[in-house]
CSV table of C-alpha atoms and ligand atoms in Angstrom, one decimal:
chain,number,residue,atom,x,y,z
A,1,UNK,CA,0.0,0.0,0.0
A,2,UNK,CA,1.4,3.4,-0.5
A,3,UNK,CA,2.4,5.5,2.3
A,4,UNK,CA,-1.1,8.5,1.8
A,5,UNK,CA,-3.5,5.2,2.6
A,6,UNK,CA,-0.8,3.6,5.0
A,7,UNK,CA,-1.0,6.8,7.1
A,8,UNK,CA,-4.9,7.8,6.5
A,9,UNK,CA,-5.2,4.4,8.3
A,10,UNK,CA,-3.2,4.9,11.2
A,11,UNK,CA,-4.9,3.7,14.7
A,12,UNK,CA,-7.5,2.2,12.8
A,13,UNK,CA,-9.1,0.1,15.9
A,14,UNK,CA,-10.2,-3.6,15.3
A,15,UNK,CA,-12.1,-3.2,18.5
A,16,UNK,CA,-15.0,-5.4,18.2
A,17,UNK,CA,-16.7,-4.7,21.3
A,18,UNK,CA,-18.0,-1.3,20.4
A,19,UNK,CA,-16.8,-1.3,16.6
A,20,UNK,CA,-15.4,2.4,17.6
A,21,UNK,CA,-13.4,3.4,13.7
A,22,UNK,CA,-10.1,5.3,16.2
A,23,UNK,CA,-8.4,3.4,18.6
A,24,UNK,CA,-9.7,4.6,22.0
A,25,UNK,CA,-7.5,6.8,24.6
A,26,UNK,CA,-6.9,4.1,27.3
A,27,UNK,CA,-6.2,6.0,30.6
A,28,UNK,CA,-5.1,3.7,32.7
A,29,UNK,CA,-2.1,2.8,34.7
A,30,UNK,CA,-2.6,-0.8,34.9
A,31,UNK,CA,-4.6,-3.9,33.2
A,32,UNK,CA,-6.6,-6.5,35.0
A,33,UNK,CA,-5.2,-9.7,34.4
A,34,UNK,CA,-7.4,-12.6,33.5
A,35,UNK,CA,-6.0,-15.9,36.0
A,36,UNK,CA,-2.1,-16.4,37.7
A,37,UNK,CA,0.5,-16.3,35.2
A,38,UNK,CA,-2.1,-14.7,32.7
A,39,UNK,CA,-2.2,-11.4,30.8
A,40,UNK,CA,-4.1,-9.5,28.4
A,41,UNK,CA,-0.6,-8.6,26.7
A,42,UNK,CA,-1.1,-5.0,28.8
A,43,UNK,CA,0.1,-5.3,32.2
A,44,UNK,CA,1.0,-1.9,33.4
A,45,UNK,CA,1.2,0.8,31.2
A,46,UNK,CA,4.9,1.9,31.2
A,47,UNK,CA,5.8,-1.2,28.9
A,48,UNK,CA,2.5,-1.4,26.8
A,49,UNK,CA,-0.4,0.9,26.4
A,50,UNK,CA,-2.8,-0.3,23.5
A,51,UNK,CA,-3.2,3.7,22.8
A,52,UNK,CA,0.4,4.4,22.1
A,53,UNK,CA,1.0,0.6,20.7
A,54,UNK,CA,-1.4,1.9,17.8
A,55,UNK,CA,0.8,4.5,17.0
A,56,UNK,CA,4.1,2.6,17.7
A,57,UNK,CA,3.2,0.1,15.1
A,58,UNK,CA,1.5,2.2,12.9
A,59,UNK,CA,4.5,4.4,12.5
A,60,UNK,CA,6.8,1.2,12.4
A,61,UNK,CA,4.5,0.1,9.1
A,62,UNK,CA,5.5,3.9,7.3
A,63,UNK,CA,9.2,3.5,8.1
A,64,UNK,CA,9.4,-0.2,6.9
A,65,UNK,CA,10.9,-1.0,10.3
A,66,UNK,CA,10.1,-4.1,12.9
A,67,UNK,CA,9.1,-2.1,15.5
A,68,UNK,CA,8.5,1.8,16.5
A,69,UNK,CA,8.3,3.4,19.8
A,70,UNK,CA,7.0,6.5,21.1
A,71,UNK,CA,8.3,8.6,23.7
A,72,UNK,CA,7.7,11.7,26.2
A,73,UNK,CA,9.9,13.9,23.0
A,74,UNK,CA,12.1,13.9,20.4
A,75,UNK,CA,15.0,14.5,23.5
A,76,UNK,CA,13.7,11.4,25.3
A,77,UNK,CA,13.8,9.3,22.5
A,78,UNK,CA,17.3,10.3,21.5
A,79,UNK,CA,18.1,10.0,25.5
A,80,UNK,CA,17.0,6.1,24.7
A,81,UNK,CA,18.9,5.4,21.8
A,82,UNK,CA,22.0,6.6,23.6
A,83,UNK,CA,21.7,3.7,25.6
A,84,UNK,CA,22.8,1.4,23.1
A,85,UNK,CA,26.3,3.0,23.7
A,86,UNK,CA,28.9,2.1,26.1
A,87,UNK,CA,31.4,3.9,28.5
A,88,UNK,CA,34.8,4.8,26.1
A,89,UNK,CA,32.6,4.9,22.7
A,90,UNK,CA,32.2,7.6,20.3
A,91,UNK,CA,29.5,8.5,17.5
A,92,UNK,CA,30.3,10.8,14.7
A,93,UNK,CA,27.8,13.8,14.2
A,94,UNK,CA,26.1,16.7,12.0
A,95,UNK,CA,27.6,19.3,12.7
A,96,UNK,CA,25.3,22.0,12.1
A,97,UNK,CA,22.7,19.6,14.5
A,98,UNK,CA,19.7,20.4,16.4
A,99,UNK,CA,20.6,22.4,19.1
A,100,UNK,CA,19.1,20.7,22.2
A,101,UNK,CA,20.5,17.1,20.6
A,102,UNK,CA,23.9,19.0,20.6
A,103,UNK,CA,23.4,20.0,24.2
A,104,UNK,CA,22.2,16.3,25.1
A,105,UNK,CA,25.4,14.9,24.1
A,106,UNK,CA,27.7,17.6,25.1
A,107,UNK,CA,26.6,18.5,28.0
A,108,UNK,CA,24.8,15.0,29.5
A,109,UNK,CA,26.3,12.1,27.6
A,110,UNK,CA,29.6,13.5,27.7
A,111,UNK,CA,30.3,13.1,31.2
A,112,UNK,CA,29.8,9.2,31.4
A,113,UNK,CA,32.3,9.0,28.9
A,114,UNK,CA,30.5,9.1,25.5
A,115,UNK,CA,32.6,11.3,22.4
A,116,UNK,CA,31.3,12.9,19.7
A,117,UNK,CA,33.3,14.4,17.1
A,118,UNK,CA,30.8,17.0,14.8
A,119,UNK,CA,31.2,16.9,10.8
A,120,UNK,CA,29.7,18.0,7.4
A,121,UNK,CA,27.5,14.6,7.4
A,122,UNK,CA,26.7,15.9,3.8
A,123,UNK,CA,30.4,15.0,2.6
A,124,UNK,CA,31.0,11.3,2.8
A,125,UNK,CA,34.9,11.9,3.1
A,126,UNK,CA,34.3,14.0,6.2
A,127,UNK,CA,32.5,11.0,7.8
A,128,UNK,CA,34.7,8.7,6.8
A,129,UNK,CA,37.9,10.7,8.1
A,130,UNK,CA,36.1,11.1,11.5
A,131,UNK,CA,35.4,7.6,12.1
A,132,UNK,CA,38.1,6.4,15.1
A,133,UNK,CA,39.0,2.9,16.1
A,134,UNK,CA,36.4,3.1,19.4
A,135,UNK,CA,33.5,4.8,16.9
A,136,UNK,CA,30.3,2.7,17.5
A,137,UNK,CA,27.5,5.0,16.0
A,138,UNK,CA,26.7,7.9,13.4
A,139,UNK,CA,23.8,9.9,14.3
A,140,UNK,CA,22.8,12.1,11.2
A,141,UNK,CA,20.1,14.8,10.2
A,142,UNK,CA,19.1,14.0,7.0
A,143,UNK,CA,18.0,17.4,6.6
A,144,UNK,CA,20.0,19.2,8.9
A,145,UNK,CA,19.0,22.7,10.9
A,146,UNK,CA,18.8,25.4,9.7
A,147,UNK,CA,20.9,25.5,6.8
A,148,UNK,CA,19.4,22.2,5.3
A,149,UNK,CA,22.2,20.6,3.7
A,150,UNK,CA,21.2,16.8,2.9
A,151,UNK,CA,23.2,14.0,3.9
A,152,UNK,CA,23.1,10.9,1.4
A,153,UNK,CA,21.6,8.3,3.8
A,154,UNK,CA,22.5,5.1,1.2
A,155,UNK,CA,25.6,5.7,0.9
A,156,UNK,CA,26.3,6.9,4.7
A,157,UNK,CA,24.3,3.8,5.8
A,158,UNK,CA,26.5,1.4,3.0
A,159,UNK,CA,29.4,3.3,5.1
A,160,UNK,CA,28.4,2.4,8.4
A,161,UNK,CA,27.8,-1.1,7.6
A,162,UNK,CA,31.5,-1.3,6.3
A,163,UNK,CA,32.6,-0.1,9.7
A,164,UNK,CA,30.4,-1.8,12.2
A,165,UNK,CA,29.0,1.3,13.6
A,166,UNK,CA,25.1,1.4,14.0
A,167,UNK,CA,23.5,4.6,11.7
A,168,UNK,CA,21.1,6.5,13.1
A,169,UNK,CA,18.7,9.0,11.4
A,170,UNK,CA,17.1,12.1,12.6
A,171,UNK,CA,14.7,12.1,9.9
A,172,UNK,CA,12.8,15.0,12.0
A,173,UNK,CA,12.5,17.5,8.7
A,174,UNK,CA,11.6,14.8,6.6
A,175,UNK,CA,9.5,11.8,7.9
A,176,UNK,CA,8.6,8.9,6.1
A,177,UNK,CA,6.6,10.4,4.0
A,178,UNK,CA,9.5,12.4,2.1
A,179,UNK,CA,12.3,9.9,3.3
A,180,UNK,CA,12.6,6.5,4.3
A,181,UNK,CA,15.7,6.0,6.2
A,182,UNK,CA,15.9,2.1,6.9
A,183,UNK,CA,14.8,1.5,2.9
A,184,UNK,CA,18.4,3.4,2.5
A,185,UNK,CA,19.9,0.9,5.4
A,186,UNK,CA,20.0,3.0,8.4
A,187,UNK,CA,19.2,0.9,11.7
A,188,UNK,CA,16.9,3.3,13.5
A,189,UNK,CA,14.9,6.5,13.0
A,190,UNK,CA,14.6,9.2,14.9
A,191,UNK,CA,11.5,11.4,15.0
A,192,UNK,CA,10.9,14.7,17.0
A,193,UNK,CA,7.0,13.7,16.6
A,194,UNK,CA,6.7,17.4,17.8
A,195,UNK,CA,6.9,18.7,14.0
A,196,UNK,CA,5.2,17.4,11.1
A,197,UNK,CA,4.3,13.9,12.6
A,198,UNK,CA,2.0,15.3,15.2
A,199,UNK,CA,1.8,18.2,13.2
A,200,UNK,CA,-0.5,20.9,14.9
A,201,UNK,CA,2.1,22.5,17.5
A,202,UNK,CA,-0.2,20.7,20.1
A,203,UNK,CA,2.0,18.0,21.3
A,204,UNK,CA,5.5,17.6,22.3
A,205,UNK,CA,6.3,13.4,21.1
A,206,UNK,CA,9.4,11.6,20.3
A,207,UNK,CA,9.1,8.6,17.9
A,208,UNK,CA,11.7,5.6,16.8
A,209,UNK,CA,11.4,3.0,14.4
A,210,UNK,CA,13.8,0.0,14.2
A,211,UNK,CA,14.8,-1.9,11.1
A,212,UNK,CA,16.2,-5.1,12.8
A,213,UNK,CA,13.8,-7.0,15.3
A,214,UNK,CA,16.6,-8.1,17.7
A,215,UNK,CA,18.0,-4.4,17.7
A,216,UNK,CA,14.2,-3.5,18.3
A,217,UNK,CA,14.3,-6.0,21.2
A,218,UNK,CA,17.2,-3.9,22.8
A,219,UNK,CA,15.4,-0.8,22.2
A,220,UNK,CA,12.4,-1.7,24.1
A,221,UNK,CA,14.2,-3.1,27.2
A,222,UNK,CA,15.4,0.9,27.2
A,223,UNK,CA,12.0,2.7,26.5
A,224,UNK,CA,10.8,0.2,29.2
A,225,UNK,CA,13.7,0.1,31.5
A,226,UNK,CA,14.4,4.0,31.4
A,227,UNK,CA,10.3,5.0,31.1
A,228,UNK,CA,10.0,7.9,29.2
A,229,UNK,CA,7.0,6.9,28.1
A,230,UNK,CA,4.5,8.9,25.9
A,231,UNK,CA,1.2,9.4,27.7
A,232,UNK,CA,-2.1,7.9,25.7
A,233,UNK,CA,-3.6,11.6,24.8
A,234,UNK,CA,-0.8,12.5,23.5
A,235,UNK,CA,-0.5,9.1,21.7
A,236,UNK,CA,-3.8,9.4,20.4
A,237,UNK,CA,-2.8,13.2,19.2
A,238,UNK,CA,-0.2,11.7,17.5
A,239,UNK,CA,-2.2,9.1,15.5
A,240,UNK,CA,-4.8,11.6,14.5
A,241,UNK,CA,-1.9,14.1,13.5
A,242,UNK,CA,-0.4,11.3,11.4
A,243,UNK,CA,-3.2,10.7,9.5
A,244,UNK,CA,-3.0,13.9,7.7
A,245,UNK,CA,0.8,14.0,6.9
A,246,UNK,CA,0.9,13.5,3.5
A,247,UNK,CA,-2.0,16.2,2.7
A,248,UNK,CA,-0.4,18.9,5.1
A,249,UNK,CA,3.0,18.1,3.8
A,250,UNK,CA,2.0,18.7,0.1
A,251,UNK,CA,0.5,21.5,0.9
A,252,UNK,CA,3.4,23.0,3.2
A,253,UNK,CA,6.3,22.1,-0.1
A,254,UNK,CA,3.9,24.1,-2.3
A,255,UNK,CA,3.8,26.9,-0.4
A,256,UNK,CA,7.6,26.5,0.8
A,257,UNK,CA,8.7,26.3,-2.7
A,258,UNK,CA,6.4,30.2,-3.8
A,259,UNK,CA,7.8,31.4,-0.5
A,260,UNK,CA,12.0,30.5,-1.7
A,261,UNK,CA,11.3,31.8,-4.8
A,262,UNK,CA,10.0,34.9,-3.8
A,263,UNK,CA,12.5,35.3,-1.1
A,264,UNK,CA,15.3,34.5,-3.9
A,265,UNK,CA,14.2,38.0,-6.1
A,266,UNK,CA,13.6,40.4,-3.0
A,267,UNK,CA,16.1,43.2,-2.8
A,268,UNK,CA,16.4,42.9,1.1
A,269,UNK,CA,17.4,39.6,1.1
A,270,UNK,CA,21.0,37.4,0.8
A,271,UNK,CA,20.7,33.8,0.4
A,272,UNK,CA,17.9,31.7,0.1
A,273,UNK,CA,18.1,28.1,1.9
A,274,UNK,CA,15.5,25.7,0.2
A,275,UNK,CA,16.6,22.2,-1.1
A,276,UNK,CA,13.5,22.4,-3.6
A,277,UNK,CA,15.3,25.4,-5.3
A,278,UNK,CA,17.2,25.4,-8.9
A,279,UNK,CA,21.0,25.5,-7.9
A,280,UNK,CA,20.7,24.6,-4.3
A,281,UNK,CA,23.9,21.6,-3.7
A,282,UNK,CA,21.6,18.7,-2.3
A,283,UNK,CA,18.8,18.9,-4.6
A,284,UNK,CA,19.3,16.4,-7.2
A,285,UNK,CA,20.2,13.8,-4.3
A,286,UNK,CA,17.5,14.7,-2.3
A,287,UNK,CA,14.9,14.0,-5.2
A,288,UNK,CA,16.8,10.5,-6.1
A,289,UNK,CA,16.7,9.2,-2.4
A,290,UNK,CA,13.2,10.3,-1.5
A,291,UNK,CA,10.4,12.2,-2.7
A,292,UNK,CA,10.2,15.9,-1.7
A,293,UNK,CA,12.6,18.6,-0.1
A,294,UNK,CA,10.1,19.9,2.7
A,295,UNK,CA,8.7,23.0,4.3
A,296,UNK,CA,11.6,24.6,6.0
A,297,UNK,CA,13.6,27.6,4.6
A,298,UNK,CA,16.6,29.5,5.8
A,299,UNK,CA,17.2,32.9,4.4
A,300,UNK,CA,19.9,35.8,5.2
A,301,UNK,CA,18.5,39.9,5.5
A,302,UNK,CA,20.5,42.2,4.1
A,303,UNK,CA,21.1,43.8,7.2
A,304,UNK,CA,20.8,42.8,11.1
A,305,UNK,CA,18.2,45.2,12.0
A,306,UNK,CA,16.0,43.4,9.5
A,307,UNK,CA,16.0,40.8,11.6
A,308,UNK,CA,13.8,42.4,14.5
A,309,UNK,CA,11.9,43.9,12.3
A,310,UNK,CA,10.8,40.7,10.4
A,311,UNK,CA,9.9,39.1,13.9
A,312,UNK,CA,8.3,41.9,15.2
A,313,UNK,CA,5.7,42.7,11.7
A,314,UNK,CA,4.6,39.4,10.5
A,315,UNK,CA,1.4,38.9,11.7
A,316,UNK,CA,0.3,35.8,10.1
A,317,UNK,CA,3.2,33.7,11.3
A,318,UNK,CA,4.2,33.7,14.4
A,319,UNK,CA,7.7,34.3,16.1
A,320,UNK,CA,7.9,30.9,17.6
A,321,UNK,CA,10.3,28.1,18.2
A,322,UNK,CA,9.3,24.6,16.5
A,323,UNK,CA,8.7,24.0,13.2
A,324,UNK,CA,6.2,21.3,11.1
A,325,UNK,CA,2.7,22.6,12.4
A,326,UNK,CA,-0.2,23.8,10.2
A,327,UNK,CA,0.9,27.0,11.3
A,328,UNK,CA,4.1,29.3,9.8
A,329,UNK,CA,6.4,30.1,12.3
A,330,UNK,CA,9.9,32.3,12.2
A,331,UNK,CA,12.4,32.0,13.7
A,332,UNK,CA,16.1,33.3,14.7
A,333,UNK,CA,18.2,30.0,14.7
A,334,UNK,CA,21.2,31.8,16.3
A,335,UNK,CA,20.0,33.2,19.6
A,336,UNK,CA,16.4,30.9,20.1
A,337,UNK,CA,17.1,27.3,18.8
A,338,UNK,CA,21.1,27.0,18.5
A,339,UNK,CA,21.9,28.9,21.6
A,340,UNK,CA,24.0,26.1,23.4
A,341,UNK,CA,26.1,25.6,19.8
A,342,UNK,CA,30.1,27.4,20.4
A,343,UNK,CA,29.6,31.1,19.2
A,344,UNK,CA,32.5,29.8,16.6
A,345,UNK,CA,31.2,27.1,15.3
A,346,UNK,CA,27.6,28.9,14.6
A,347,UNK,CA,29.7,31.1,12.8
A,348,UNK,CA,31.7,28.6,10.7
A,349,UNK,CA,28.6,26.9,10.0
A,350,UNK,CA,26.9,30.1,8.7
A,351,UNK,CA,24.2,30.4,11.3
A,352,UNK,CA,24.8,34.5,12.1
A,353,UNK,CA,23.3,37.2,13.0
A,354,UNK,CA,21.3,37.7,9.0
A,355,UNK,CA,19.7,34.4,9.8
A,356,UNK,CA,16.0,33.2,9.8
A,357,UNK,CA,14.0,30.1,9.1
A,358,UNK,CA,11.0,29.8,8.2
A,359,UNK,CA,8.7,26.9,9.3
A,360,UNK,CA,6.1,27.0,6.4
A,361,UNK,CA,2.3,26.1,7.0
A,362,UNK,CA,-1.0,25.2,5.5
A,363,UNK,CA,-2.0,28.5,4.9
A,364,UNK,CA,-2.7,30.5,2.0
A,365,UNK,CA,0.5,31.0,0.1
A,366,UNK,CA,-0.3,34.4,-1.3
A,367,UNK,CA,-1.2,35.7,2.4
A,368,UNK,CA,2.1,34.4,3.8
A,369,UNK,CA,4.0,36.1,0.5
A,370,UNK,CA,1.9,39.4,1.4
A,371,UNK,CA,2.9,38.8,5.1
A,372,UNK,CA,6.5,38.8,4.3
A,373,UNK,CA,6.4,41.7,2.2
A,374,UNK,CA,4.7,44.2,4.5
A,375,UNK,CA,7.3,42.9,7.0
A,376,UNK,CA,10.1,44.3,4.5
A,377,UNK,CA,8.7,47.4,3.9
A,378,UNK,CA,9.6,50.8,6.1
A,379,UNK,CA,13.1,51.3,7.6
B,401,PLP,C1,12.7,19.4,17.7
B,401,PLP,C2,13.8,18.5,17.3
B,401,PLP,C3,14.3,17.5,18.2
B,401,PLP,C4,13.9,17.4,19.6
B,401,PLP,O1,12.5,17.0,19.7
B,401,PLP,P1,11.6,17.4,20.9
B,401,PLP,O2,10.3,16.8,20.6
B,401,PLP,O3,11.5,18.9,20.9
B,401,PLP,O4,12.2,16.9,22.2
B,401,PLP,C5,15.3,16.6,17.7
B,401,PLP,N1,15.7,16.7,16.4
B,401,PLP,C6,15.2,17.7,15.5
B,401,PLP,C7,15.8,17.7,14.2
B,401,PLP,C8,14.2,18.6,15.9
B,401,PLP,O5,13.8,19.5,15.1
């Protein structure tokens, strides 16, 4: 089946008693168990609830993977999958990375004796060169933040095989609608289901799917063992966000791609970062591994004091962190989202003080072009 039906029928319930067509929310802690030494498969609602199971497995069925698993975020998922790692071992990194993952490793994982070493995860040399005799992992944005440079999963995965080192995917900017990680080899996906999975900047959810059932095996003794859990409303969120994925995300690259466009001719502004665009380094890969370039944009001002200016009068999208959500949001990627990223290494990377992103929505595109432009105008 193709993924738009796949993820229309998410949380589909078989529940016979009632015939109800969504899987219910099922708040409760614990499950009644039928005799001694019996259970209903739901025992207590840390290691199975049948409200987040629905969306565990129906995500597992979009990624191709044995198993999925939800959790409290995207942070607590990550937090999880850094328990496959031992004292002494070191992952190779995106460099320009989501800030709070940045912060996670740096700043928690480091001190019980995880590395990380931080590379251009778009240049396959740059990995390769980085890889050390104790590497055990590559965790990789395959759109990275904010300056969307696209990582070629295949041949990073085909890499990681070579090597013995697990690949991980923070597919985040993507999801399985626009990318399928483990069809490219990686072992695991990572979701911040906070975006476009859940989709309505309602609910904060991490997600992870797992190619390889014994892998997937390991992974659950962690969600289990360390119990960051998603809740069942927020489950049930999730599966009625997913249903709509592949509508809201056609609708979010149409507008993304009028908005770049328009960005690209406007005398106020520098460069324009959209994958979708003519001339933009990733995307011929990005259309031969998957099959879109998203809703996000990064774009330069021509001067600093644009910047405040631009967050100050749009008034259809918001000045808000996050990104994926029906609704347009800006952002200043160098003071609210990369804020624990080395002041040198933002500006290495490019992310200065000329730099927004743009989180594009459902709405009209024409309104969100004529929000932009009054924005411009004065000064
Ligand atoms: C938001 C985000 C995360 C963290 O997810 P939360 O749900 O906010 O904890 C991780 N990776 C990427 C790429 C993100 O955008």
């Amino acid at each position: 089946m193709k993924i738009a039906t796949q993820a229309a029928q998410v949380g589909l319930d078989r529940e016979t008693r009632t015939g109800a067509v969504t899987v219910p929310i099922y708040q409760t802690a614990t499950f009644r168990h039928p005799g001694l030494g019996q259970s209903t498969g739901y025992d207590y609602a840390r290691s199975g609830n049948p409200t987040r199971e629905a969306l565990e497995v129906g995500l597992a069925k979009l990624d191709g993977g044995a198993r999925g698993f939800a959790y409290a975020s995207g942070m607590a998922a990550i937090t999880s999958l850094m328990f496959l790692f031992r004292q002494g071992d070191h992952l190779v990194v995106t460099e320009d990375l989501y800030g709070g993952s940045y912060r996670l490793f740096e700043k928690l994982f480091q001190q019980f004796g995880l590395s990380f070493s931080y590379v251009d995860t778009s240049d396959l040399e740059a990995v390769r060169a980085a890889i050390k005799p104790n590497t055990r992992g590559l965790f990789v944005e395959s759109l990275t933040n904010p300056l969307l440079k696209v990582a070629d999963v295949a041949a990073l995965a085909t890499l990681c095989k070579e090597r013995g080192l697990l690949c991980i995917v923070d597919n985040t900017f993507l999801t399985p609608y626009l990318l399928r990680p483990l069809d490219l080899g990686a072992d695991i996906a990572i979701y911040s289901g906070s975006k476009y999975l859940a989709g309505h900047n309602d609910t904060v959810c991490g997600l992870v799917t797992v190619k390889d059932p014994a892998l997937a095996e390991q992974v659950y003794f962690h969600q289990n063992g360390a119990g960051a859990v998603l809740g069942p409303q927020d489950s049930w969120l999730t599966v009625r966000g997913i249903k709509t994925l592949h509508v809201r995300m056609d609708r979010q690259q149409e507008n993304a791609l009028a908005i770049a466009r328009w960005l690209t001719g406007h005398p106020k502004v520098g460069k324009v970062y959209y994958p979708g665009l003519e001339g933009h380094p990733g995307r011929e890969l990005m259309a031969a591994r998957g099959t879109g370039f998203g809703a996000m944009i990064a774009f330069e001002v021509a001067r600093p004091e644009l910047v405040n200016q631009l967050l100050m009068k749009t008034q259809l999208i918001s000045f808000a962190e996050s990104l994926g959500g029906v609704e347009s949001l800006i952002t200043f990627p160098q003071v609210q989202t990369h804020a624990d990223i080395e002041p040198e290494t933002l500006k290495r990377l490019g992310i200065n003080n000329l730099l927004l992103r743009l989180s594009v929505g459902i709405e009209d595109k024409d309104d969100l072009i004529a929000d932009l432009a009054q924005a411009f105008e004065g000064e």
